Tab-separated table of C-alpha atoms in Angstrom:
chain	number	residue	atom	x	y	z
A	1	UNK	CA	-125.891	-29.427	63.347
A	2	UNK	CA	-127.134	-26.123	61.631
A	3	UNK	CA	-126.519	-22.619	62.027
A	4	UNK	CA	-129.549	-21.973	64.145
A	5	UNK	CA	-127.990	-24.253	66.642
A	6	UNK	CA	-124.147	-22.542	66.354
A	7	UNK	CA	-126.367	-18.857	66.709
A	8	UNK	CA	-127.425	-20.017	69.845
A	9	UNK	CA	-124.499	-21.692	71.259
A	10	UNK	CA	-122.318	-18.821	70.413
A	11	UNK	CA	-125.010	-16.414	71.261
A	12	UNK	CA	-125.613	-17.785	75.010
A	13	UNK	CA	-121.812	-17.066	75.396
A	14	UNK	CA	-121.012	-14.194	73.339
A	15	UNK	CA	-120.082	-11.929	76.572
A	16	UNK	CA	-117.407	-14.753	78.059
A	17	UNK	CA	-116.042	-15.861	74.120
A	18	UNK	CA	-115.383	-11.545	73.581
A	19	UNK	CA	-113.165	-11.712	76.892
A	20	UNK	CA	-111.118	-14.369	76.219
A	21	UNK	CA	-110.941	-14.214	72.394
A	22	UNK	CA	-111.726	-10.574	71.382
A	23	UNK	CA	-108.552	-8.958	70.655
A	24	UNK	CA	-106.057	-9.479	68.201
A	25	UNK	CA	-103.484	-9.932	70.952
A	26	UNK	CA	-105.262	-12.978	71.787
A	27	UNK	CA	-104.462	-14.823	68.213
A	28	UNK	CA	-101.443	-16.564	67.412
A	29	UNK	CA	-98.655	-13.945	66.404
A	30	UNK	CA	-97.644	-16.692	63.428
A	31	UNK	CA	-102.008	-16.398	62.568
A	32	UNK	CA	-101.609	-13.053	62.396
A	33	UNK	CA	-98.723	-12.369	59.941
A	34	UNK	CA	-100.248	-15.520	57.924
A	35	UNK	CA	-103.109	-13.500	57.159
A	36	UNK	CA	-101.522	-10.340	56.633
A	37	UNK	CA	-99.603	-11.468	53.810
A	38	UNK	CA	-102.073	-12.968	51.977
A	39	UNK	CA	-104.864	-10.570	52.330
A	40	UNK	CA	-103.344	-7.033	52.780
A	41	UNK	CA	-102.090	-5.093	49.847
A	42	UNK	CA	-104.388	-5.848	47.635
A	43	UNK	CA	-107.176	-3.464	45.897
A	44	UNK	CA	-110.927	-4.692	46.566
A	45	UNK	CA	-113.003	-5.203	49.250
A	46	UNK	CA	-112.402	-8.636	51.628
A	47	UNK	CA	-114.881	-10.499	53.711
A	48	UNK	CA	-114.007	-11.933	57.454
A	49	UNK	CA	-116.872	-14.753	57.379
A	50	UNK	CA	-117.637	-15.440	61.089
A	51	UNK	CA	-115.869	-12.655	62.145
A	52	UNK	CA	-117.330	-12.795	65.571
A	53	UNK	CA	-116.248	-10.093	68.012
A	54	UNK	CA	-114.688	-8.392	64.591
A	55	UNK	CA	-111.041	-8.517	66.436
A	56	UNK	CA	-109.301	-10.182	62.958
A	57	UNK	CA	-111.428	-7.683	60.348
A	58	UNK	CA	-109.848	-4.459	62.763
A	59	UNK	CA	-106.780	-5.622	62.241
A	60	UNK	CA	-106.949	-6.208	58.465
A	61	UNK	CA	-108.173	-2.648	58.065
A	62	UNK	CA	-105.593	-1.104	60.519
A	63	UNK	CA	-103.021	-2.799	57.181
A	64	UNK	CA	-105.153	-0.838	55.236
A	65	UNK	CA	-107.343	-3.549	54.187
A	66	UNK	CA	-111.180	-2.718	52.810
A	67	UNK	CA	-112.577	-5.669	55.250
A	68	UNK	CA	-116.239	-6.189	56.380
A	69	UNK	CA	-116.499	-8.288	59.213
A	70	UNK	CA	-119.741	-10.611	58.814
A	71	UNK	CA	-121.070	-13.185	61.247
A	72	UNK	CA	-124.623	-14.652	62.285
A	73	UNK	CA	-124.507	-13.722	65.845
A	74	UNK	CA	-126.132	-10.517	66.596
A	75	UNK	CA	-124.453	-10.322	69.764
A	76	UNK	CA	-120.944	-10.316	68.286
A	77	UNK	CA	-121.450	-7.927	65.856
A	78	UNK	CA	-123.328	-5.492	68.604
A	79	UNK	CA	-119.772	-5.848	70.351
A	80	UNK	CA	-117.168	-5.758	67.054
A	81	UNK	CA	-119.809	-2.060	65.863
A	82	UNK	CA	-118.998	-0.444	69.484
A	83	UNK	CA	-115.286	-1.664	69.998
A	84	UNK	CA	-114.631	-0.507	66.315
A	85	UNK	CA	-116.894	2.194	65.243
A	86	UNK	CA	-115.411	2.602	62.141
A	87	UNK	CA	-115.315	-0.608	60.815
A	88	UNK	CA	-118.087	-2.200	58.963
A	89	UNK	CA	-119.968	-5.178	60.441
A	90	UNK	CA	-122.947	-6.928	59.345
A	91	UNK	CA	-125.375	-9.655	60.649
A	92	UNK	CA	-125.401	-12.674	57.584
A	93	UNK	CA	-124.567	-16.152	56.777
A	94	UNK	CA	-121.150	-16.940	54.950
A	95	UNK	CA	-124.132	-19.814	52.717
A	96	UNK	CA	-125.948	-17.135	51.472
A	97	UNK	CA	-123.654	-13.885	50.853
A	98	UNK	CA	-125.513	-10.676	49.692
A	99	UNK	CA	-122.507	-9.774	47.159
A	100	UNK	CA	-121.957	-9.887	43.317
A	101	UNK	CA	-120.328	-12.899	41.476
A	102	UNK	CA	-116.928	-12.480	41.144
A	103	UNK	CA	-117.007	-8.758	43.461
A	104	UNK	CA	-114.756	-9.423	46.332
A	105	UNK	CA	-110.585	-9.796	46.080
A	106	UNK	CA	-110.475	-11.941	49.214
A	107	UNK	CA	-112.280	-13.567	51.775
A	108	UNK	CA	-111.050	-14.574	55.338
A	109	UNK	CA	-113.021	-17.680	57.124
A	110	UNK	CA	-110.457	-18.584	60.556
A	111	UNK	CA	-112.306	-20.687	62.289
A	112	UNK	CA	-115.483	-20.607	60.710
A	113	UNK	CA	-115.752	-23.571	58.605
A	114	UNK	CA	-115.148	-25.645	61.920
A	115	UNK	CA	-118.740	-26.015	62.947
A	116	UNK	CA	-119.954	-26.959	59.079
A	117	UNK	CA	-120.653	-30.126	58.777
A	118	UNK	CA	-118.608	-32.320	55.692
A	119	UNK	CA	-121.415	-32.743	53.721
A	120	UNK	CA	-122.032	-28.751	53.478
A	121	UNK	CA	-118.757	-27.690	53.180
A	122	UNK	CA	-118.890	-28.507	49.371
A	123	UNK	CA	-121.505	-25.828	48.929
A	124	UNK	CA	-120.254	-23.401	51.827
A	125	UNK	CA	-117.290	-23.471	49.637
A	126	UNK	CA	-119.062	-23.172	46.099
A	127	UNK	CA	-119.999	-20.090	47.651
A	128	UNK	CA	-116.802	-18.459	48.470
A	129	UNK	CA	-116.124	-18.898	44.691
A	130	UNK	CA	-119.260	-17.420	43.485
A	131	UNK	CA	-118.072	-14.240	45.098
A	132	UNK	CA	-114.675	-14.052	44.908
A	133	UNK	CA	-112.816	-12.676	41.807
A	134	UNK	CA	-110.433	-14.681	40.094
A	135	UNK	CA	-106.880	-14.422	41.272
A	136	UNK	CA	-108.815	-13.714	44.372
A	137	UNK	CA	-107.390	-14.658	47.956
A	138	UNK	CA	-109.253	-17.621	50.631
A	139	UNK	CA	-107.417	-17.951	53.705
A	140	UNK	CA	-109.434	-20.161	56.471
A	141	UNK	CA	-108.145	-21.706	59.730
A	142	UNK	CA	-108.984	-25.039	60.579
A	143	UNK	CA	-108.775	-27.775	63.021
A	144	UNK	CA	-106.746	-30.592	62.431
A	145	UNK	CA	-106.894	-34.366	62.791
A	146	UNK	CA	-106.119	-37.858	60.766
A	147	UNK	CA	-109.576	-38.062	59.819
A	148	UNK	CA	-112.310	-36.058	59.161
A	149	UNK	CA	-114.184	-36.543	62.942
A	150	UNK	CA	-116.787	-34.312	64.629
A	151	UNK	CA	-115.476	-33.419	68.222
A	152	UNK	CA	-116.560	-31.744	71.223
A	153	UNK	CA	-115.828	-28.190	70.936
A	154	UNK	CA	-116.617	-26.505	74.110
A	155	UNK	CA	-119.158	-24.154	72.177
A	156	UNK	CA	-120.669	-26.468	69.866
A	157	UNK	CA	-120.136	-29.773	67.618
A	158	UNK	CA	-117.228	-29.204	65.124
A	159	UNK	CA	-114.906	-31.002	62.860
A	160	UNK	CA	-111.167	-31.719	62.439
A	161	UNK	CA	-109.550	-31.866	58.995
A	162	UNK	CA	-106.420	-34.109	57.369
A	163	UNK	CA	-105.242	-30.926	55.685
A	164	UNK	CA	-104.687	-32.546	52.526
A	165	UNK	CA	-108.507	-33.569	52.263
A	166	UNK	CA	-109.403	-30.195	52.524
A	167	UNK	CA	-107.097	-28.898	49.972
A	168	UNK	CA	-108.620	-31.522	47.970
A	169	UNK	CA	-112.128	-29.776	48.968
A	170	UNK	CA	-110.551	-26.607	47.828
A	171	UNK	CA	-109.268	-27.408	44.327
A	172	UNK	CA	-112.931	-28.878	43.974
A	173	UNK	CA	-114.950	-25.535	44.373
A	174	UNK	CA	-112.063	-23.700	42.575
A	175	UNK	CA	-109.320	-22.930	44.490
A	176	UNK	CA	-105.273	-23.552	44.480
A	177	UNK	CA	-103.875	-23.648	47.898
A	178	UNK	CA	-100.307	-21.719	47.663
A	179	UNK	CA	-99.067	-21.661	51.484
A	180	UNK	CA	-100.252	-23.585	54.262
A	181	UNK	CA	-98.752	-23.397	58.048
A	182	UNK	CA	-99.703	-26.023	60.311
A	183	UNK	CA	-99.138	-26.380	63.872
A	184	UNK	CA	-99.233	-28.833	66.522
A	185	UNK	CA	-101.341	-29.182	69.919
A	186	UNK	CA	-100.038	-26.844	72.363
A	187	UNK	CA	-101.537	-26.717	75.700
A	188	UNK	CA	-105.060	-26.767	75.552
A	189	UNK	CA	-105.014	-25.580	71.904
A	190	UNK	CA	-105.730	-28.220	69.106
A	191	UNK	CA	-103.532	-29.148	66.183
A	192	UNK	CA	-104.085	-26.266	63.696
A	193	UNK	CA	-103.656	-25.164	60.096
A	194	UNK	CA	-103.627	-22.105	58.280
A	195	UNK	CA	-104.443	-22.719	53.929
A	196	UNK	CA	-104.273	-19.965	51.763
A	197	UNK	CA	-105.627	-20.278	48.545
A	198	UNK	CA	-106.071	-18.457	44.531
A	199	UNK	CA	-109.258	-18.405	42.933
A	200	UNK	CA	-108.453	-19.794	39.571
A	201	UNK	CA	-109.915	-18.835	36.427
A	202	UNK	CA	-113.941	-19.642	35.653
């Protein structure tokens, strides 16, 4: 799986994924305040990596949040430019981020580790550090399973986490995971968890 492959799966959708996922009335009221708390209210600019239809980085800026919604599907950030003209939105790759070391206060990725394969996520991550500041905020959203597994995601190929492995991926590249909220299948959704985490020093 590459990101060439999750363009193009997301991009041959984009129109039906906007309608059923691009407001922030369609996340999880529990998602919502999780992020709040950990991202708004602090000085510097944040980053919603794979922001897709840019629903998440309107509502951090409507806290008063300096976010910039980023994602590699041209068709989602066409859509997240014209429903929220003045937010900022930009086509680019959360592996490759066009920012200073050690520039940006906090980054957001919900959801958008999913589709990275295990053996990547070491560097995806490595990269969130190399930008973020320390004492700097990462809050992701991830699926959740007892073993790392690739599944059928009705997009594209993704992966399920045991939370604590991934926190264990986190303190690796760098980061100390201070709240975590975790919820179980509901309906069609999967089992689900929310990680915040502190840059520490370095």
């Amino acid at each position: 799986m590459n990101m060439v492959q999750v363009r193009q799966a997301y991009a041959s959708i984009a129109e039906l994924y906007v309608e059923l996922f691009g407001t922030s009335q369609q996340v999880h009221a529990d998602d919502l305040a999780f992020i709040g708390r950990h991202l708004a209210g602090r000085p510097g600019a944040v980053l919603d990596l794979g922001c897709g239809p840019g629903h998440i980085t309107d509502y951090l800026r409507r806290l008063g949040v300096n976010a910039t919604g980023i994602d590699i599907v041209p068709e989602f950030i066409a859509h997240a430019q014209a429903a929220h003209p003045s937010g900022s939105y930009q086509i680019g790759s959360m592996k490759d981020l066009a920012v200073a070391n050690h520039s940006i206060a906090g980054i957001l990725a919900w959801g958008s580790l999913i589709h990275s394969p295990p053996q990547d996520l070491d560097g995806v991550l490595a990269e969130f550090r190399r930008v973020v500041a320390p004492a700097g905020t990462l809050v992701l959203g991830i699926f959740v399973g007892d073993e790392v597994a690739a599944f059928d995601h009705k997009v594209v190929t993704a992966y399920r986490w045991p939370v604590e492995e991934f926190s264990e991926r986190l303190a690796r590249a760098g980061f100390t995971e201070v709240e975590r909220l975790q919820r179980p299948s509901e309906g069609t959704q999967r089992p689900h968890a929310a990680v915040a985490a502190i840059a520490t020093d370095g």
